[in-house]
């Protein structure tokens, strides 16, 4: 790895050890961000090399710094500024646009999130992350017909991904049909046995529906799966 990748790895390690200020300083340096003045350097930062590795360093450094701002330093506006700048400086990186879309969605800015997803879709229309981010956004907006359409497409294109089943179950629950949600999740477990997220969601739906014996059976299956893994 080049020096910028090594510095990114050091920043990640610092965060893992709880040295959040040092981690933030290292990540900020990689993208040319001054944490005191809240401004970006005029010259290219260390991660600016036009290469896949340079894009990765810039993207992951921005994501790391944004997460520290939002979660550790309680500076969500600065976190969003970092991500907006990342998309501006790497406009052809679909992963950066998806990252920005998820952050916008988390803040309830669905219109801006949609715009970011559309840009990602223009850049990488066949990427599963683009489709699944669109699906998560549709569910969050309660655009249930659209969510069902996207989930059906996801199941067809990516049959080994459990998210499409979970999304369909979420839509069914929002429509008030716990029975349909249970049916979808059981279908998912038949296709993808012993997926913990599917098992947990199914158990929760059964508990909420007061189908306790069935829920206990799912919990037992989950426990057995954990012991065997």
Short mmCIF file of N, CA, C and O in Angstrom, two decimals, residues 97-98 100-118 129-144 146-147 150 163 167 171 174:
data_model
loop_
_atom_site.label_atom_id
_atom_site.label_comp_id
_atom_site.label_asym_id
_atom_site.label_seq_id
_atom_site.Cartn_x
_atom_site.Cartn_y
_atom_site.Cartn_z
N UNK A 97 -21.55 8.45 -3.68
CA UNK A 97 -22.92 8.95 -3.79
C UNK A 97 -23.88 8.13 -2.94
O UNK A 97 -24.81 8.67 -2.32
N UNK A 98 -23.66 6.82 -2.88
CA UNK A 98 -24.51 5.98 -2.03
C UNK A 98 -24.30 6.29 -0.56
O UNK A 98 -25.26 6.31 0.22
N UNK A 100 -23.42 9.15 0.65
CA UNK A 100 -24.10 10.43 0.87
C UNK A 100 -25.61 10.23 0.94
O UNK A 100 -26.30 10.84 1.78
N UNK A 101 -26.14 9.37 0.09
CA UNK A 101 -27.59 9.11 0.09
C UNK A 101 -28.04 8.55 1.43
O UNK A 101 -29.08 8.96 1.98
N UNK A 102 -27.26 7.62 1.98
CA UNK A 102 -27.64 7.01 3.27
C UNK A 102 -27.62 8.04 4.39
O UNK A 102 -28.48 8.03 5.28
N UNK A 103 -26.64 8.92 4.37
CA UNK A 103 -26.57 9.95 5.40
C UNK A 103 -27.72 10.93 5.26
O UNK A 103 -28.31 11.37 6.25
N UNK A 104 -28.04 11.31 4.04
CA UNK A 104 -29.17 12.21 3.82
C UNK A 104 -30.47 11.56 4.28
O UNK A 104 -31.33 12.21 4.90
N UNK A 105 -30.61 10.28 3.98
CA UNK A 105 -31.81 9.56 4.41
C UNK A 105 -31.90 9.53 5.94
O UNK A 105 -32.98 9.73 6.51
N UNK A 106 -30.77 9.27 6.60
CA UNK A 106 -30.76 9.21 8.07
C UNK A 106 -31.19 10.54 8.69
O UNK A 106 -31.77 10.56 9.78
N UNK A 107 -30.94 11.63 7.99
CA UNK A 107 -31.32 12.94 8.50
C UNK A 107 -32.73 13.34 8.05
O UNK A 107 -33.18 14.44 8.34
N UNK A 108 -33.39 12.45 7.33
CA UNK A 108 -34.76 12.73 6.90
C UNK A 108 -34.87 13.57 5.65
O UNK A 108 -35.97 14.01 5.29
N UNK A 109 -33.76 13.81 4.97
CA UNK A 109 -33.77 14.60 3.74
C UNK A 109 -33.95 13.66 2.56
O UNK A 109 -33.01 13.36 1.82
N UNK A 110 -35.18 13.19 2.37
CA UNK A 110 -35.43 12.15 1.39
C UNK A 110 -35.25 12.65 -0.05
O UNK A 110 -34.81 11.89 -0.91
N UNK A 111 -35.61 13.89 -0.30
CA UNK A 111 -35.47 14.42 -1.66
C UNK A 111 -34.01 14.43 -2.09
O UNK A 111 -33.66 13.99 -3.20
N UNK A 112 -33.14 14.92 -1.21
CA UNK A 112 -31.72 14.94 -1.52
C UNK A 112 -31.15 13.53 -1.59
O UNK A 112 -30.26 13.24 -2.40
N UNK A 113 -31.65 12.63 -0.74
CA UNK A 113 -31.20 11.24 -0.78
C UNK A 113 -31.54 10.60 -2.12
O UNK A 113 -30.72 9.89 -2.71
N UNK A 114 -32.75 10.87 -2.61
CA UNK A 114 -33.14 10.33 -3.92
C UNK A 114 -32.22 10.83 -5.02
O UNK A 114 -31.85 10.08 -5.92
N UNK A 115 -31.87 12.11 -4.96
CA UNK A 115 -30.99 12.67 -5.98
C UNK A 115 -29.63 11.97 -5.97
O UNK A 115 -29.06 11.68 -7.03
N UNK A 116 -29.12 11.69 -4.79
CA UNK A 116 -27.83 11.01 -4.68
C UNK A 116 -27.92 9.58 -5.21
O UNK A 116 -27.00 9.09 -5.89
N UNK A 117 -29.02 8.88 -4.90
CA UNK A 117 -29.19 7.52 -5.40
C UNK A 117 -29.30 7.52 -6.93
O UNK A 117 -28.73 6.65 -7.60
N UNK A 118 -30.02 8.51 -7.48
CA UNK A 118 -30.14 8.59 -8.93
C UNK A 118 -28.77 8.76 -9.58
O UNK A 118 -28.48 8.16 -10.62
N UNK A 129 -25.65 -2.68 -4.62
CA UNK A 129 -25.78 -1.66 -3.57
C UNK A 129 -26.68 -0.51 -4.00
O UNK A 129 -27.38 0.08 -3.17
N UNK A 130 -26.67 -0.18 -5.29
CA UNK A 130 -27.55 0.88 -5.79
C UNK A 130 -29.01 0.48 -5.63
O UNK A 130 -29.85 1.24 -5.14
N UNK A 131 -29.31 -0.74 -6.03
CA UNK A 131 -30.68 -1.23 -5.95
C UNK A 131 -31.15 -1.32 -4.50
O UNK A 131 -32.26 -0.88 -4.16
N UNK A 132 -30.31 -1.85 -3.63
CA UNK A 132 -30.73 -2.04 -2.25
C UNK A 132 -30.82 -0.71 -1.50
O UNK A 132 -31.66 -0.56 -0.60
N UNK A 133 -29.99 0.26 -1.85
CA UNK A 133 -30.14 1.58 -1.24
C UNK A 133 -31.44 2.23 -1.68
O UNK A 133 -32.14 2.86 -0.88
N UNK A 134 -31.79 2.06 -2.94
CA UNK A 134 -33.07 2.56 -3.44
C UNK A 134 -34.23 1.89 -2.69
O UNK A 134 -35.23 2.54 -2.35
N UNK A 135 -34.09 0.61 -2.43
CA UNK A 135 -35.11 -0.14 -1.71
C UNK A 135 -35.27 0.37 -0.28
O UNK A 135 -36.39 0.61 0.18
N UNK A 136 -34.16 0.55 0.42
CA UNK A 136 -34.21 1.05 1.79
C UNK A 136 -34.86 2.43 1.84
O UNK A 136 -35.63 2.74 2.75
N UNK A 137 -34.54 3.26 0.86
CA UNK A 137 -35.10 4.61 0.82
C UNK A 137 -36.61 4.57 0.59
O UNK A 137 -37.37 5.30 1.24
N UNK A 138 -37.05 3.72 -0.33
CA UNK A 138 -38.49 3.61 -0.61
C UNK A 138 -39.25 3.14 0.63
O UNK A 138 -40.34 3.65 0.94
N UNK A 139 -38.69 2.19 1.36
CA UNK A 139 -39.33 1.72 2.59
C UNK A 139 -39.38 2.83 3.63
O UNK A 139 -40.41 3.05 4.29
N UNK A 140 -38.28 3.57 3.78
CA UNK A 140 -38.24 4.66 4.75
C UNK A 140 -39.26 5.74 4.43
O UNK A 140 -39.84 6.37 5.33
N UNK A 141 -39.51 5.97 3.14
CA UNK A 141 -40.48 6.98 2.71
C UNK A 141 -41.92 6.46 2.73
O UNK A 141 -42.84 7.22 2.45
N UNK A 142 -42.06 5.18 3.02
CA UNK A 142 -43.38 4.53 2.98
C UNK A 142 -43.99 4.59 1.57
O UNK A 142 -45.21 4.65 1.41
N UNK A 143 -43.14 4.54 0.57
CA UNK A 143 -43.62 4.42 -0.81
C UNK A 143 -43.72 2.93 -1.10
O UNK A 143 -42.85 2.32 -1.72
N UNK A 144 -44.81 2.36 -0.62
CA UNK A 144 -44.89 0.91 -0.51
C UNK A 144 -44.98 0.21 -1.86
O UNK A 144 -44.38 -0.86 -2.04
N UNK A 146 -43.72 1.24 -4.70
CA UNK A 146 -42.37 1.29 -5.27
C UNK A 146 -41.44 0.31 -4.57
O UNK A 146 -40.65 -0.39 -5.22
N UNK A 147 -41.52 0.25 -3.24
CA UNK A 147 -40.67 -0.66 -2.48
C UNK A 147 -40.92 -2.11 -2.89
O UNK A 147 -39.98 -2.90 -3.04
N UNK A 150 -39.25 -2.71 -6.29
CA UNK A 150 -37.80 -2.82 -6.19
C UNK A 150 -37.40 -4.14 -5.52
O UNK A 150 -36.44 -4.80 -5.93
N UNK A 163 -31.88 -9.12 1.96
CA UNK A 163 -32.50 -7.82 2.17
C UNK A 163 -33.82 -7.68 1.44
O UNK A 163 -34.74 -7.02 1.92
N UNK A 167 -37.18 -6.52 3.23
CA UNK A 167 -37.89 -5.33 2.77
C UNK A 167 -39.35 -5.66 2.46
O UNK A 167 -40.26 -4.89 2.81
N UNK A 171 -42.66 -4.00 4.22
CA UNK A 171 -43.79 -3.42 3.49
C UNK A 171 -45.10 -4.06 3.95
O UNK A 171 -46.10 -3.37 4.18
N UNK A 174 -46.07 -2.66 7.25
CA UNK A 174 -46.58 -1.30 7.12
C UNK A 174 -47.99 -1.29 6.54
O UNK A 174 -48.77 -0.38 6.80
#
